[in-house]
PDB file of C-alpha atoms in Angstrom:
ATOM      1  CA  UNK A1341      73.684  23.232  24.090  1.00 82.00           C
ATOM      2  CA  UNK A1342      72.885  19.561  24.380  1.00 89.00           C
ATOM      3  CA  UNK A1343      74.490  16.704  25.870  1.00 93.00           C
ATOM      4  CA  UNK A1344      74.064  12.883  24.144  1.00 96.00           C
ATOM      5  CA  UNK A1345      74.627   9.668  25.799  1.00 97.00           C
ATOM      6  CA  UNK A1346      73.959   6.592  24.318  1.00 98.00           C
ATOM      7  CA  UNK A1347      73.245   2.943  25.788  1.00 98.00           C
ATOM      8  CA  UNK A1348      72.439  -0.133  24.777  1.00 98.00           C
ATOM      9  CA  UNK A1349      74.801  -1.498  22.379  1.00 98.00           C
ATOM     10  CA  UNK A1350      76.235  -5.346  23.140  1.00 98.00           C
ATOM     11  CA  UNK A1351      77.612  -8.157  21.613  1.00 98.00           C
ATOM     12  CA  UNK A1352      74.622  -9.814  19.858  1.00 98.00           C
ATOM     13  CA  UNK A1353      74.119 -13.023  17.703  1.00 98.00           C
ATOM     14  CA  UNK A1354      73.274 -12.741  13.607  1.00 98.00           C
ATOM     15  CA  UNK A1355      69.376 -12.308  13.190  1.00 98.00           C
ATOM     16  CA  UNK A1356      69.020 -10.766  16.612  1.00 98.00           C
ATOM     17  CA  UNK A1357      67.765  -7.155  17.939  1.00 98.00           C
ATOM     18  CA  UNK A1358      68.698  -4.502  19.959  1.00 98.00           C
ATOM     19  CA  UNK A1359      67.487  -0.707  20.900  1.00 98.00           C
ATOM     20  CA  UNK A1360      69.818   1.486  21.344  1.00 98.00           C
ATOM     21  CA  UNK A1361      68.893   4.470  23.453  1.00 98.00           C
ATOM     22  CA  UNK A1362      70.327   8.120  23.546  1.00 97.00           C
ATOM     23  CA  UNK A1363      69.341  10.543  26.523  1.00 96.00           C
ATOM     24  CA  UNK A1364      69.631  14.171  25.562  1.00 94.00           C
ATOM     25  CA  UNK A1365      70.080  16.779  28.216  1.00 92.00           C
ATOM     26  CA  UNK A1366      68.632  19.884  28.171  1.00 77.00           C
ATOM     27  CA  UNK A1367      65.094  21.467  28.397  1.00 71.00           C
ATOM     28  CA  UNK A1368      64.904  22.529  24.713  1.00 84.00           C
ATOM     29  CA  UNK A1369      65.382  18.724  23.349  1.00 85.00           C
ATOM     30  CA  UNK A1370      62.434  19.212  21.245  1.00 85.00           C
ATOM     31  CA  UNK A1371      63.853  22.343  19.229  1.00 88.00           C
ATOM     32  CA  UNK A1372      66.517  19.742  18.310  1.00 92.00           C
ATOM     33  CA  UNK A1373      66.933  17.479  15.025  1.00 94.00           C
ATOM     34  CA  UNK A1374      68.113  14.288  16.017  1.00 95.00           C
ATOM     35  CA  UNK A1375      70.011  11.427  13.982  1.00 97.00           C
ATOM     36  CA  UNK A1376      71.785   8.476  14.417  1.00 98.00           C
ATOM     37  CA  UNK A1377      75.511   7.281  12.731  1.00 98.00           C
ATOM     38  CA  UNK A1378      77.883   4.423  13.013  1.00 98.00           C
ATOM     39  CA  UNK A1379      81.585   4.044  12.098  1.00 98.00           C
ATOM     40  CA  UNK A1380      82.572   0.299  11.738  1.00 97.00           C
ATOM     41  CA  UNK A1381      86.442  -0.345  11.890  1.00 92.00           C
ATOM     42  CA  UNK A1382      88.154   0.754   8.917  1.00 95.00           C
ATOM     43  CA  UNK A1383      85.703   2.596   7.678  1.00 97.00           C
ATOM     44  CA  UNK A1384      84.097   5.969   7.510  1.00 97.00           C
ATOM     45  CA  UNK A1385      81.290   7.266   9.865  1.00 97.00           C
ATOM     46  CA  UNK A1386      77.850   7.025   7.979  1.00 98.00           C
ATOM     47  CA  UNK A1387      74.034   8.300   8.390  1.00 97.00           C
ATOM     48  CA  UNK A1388      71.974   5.601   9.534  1.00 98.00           C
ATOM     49  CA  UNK A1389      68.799   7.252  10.284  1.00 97.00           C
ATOM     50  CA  UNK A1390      67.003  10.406  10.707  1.00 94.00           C
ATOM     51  CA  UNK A1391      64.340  12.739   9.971  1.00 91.00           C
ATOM     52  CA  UNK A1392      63.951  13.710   6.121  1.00 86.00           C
ATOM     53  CA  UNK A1393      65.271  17.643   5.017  1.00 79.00           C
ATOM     54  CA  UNK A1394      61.531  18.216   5.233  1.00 79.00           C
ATOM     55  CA  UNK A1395      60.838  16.684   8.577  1.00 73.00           C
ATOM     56  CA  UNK A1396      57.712  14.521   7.329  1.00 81.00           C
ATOM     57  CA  UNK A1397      59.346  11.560   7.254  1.00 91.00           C
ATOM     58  CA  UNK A1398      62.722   9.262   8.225  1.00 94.00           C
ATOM     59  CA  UNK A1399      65.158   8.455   5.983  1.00 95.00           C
ATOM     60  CA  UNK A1400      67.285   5.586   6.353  1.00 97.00           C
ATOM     61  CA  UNK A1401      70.645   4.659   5.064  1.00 97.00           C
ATOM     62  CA  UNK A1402      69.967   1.896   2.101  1.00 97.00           C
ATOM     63  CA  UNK A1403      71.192  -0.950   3.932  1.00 97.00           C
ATOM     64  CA  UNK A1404      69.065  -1.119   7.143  1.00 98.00           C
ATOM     65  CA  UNK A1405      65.705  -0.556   5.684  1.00 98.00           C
ATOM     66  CA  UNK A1406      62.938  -2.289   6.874  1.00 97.00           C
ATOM     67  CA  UNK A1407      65.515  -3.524   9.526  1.00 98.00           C
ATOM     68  CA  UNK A1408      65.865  -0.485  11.712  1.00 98.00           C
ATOM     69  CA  UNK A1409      63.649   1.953  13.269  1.00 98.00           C
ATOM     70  CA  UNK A1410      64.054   5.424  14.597  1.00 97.00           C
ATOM     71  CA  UNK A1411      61.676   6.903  16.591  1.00 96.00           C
ATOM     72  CA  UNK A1412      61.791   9.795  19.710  1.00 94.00           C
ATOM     73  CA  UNK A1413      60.065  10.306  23.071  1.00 94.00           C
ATOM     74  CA  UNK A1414      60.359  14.038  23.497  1.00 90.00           C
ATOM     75  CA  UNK A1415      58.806  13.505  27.230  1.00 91.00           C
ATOM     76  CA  UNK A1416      61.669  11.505  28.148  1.00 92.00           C
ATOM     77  CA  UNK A1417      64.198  13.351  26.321  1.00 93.00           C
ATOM     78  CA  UNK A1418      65.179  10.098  24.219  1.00 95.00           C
ATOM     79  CA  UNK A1419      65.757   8.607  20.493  1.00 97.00           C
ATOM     80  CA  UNK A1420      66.095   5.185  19.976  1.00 98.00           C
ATOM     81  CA  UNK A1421      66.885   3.432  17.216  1.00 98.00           C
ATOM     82  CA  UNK A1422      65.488  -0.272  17.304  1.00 98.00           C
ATOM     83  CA  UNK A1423      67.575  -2.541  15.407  1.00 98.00           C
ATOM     84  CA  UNK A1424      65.880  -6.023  13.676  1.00 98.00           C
ATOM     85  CA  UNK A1425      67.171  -8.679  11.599  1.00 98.00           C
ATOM     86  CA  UNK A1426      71.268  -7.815  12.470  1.00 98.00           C
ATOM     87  CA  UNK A1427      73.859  -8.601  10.367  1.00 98.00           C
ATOM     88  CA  UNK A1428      77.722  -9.193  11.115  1.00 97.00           C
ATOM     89  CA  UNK A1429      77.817  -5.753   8.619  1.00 97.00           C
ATOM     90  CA  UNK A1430      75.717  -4.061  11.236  1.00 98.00           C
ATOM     91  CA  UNK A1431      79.327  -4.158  13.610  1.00 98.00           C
ATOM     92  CA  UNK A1432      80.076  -0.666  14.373  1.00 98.00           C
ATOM     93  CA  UNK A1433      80.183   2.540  16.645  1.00 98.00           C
ATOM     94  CA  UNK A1434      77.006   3.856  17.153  1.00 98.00           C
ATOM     95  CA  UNK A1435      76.844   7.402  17.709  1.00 98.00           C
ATOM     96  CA  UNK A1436      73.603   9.974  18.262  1.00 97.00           C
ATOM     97  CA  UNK A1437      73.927  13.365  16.780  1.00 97.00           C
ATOM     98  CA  UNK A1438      72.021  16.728  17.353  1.00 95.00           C
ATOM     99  CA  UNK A1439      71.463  20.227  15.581  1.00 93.00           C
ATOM    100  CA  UNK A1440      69.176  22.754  15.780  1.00 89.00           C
ATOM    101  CA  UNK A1441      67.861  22.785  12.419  1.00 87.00           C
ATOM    102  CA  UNK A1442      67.335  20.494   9.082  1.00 84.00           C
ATOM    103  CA  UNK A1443      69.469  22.973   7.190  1.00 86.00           C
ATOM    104  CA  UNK A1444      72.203  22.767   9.223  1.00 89.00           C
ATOM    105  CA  UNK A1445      75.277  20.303   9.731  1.00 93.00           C
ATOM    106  CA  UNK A1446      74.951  18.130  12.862  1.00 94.00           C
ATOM    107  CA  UNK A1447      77.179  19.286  15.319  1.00 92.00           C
ATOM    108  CA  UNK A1448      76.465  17.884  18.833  1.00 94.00           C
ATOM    109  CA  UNK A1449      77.547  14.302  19.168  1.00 97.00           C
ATOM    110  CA  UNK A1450      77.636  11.195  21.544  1.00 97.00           C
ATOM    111  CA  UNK A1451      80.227   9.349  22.727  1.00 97.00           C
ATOM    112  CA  UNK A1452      78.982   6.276  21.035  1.00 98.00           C
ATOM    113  CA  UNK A1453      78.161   2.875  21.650  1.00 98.00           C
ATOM    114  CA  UNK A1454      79.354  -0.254  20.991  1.00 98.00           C
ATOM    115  CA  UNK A1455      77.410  -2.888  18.788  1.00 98.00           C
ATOM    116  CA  UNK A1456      78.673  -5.991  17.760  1.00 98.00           C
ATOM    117  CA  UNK A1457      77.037  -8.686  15.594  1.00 98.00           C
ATOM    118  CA  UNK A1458      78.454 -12.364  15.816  1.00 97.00           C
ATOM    119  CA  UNK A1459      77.970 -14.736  12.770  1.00 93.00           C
TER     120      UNK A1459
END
């Protein structure tokens, strides 16, 4: 099993950045595929970011690309996902996720993390 924790979310100001930070626990964090979600109020949770089916690239939800950036420090146990350029439509719960392979559903989760983005 793993457990996530993320940190770094925070009320920011339109235009602005943040990286948001999720600590995995766990000596076989490598083994695991990791993602990142939101869920903005009202709404339903979403994909945001993560490695492709194939696990050669990242795929990114349509509306933060080129804006956001996920990337993973196995040696520390951490993904991040930096977060340029925000948007008031960027407001939501962010939330790591975990499984054990591409093929499967992710089924570990954070507790999530608050992001905010003021116009």
């Amino acid at each position: 099993q793993v457990q996530l924790v993320e940190s770094g979310g925070r009320l920011v100001e339109a235009g602005g950045s943040l990286r948001l930070s999720c600590a995995a626990s766990g000596r076989t964090f490598r083994n695991y595929v990791m993602g990142w979600f939101r869920q903005a109020p009202g709404k339903e949770r979403e994909f945001v970011a993560g490695p492709s089916w194939s696990g050669g690239s990242v795929d990114y939800v349509d509306s933060v690309k080129g804006r956001f950036t996920f990337s993973r420090e196995n040696a520390k146990n951490t993904v991040y996902l930096q977060m340029n350029s925000l948007k008031p439509e960027d407001t939501a719960v962010y939330y790591c996720a975990a499984k054990y392979s591409s093929m499967s559903p992710y089924n570990y989760w954070g507790q999530g993390t608050q992001v905010t983005v003021s116009s």
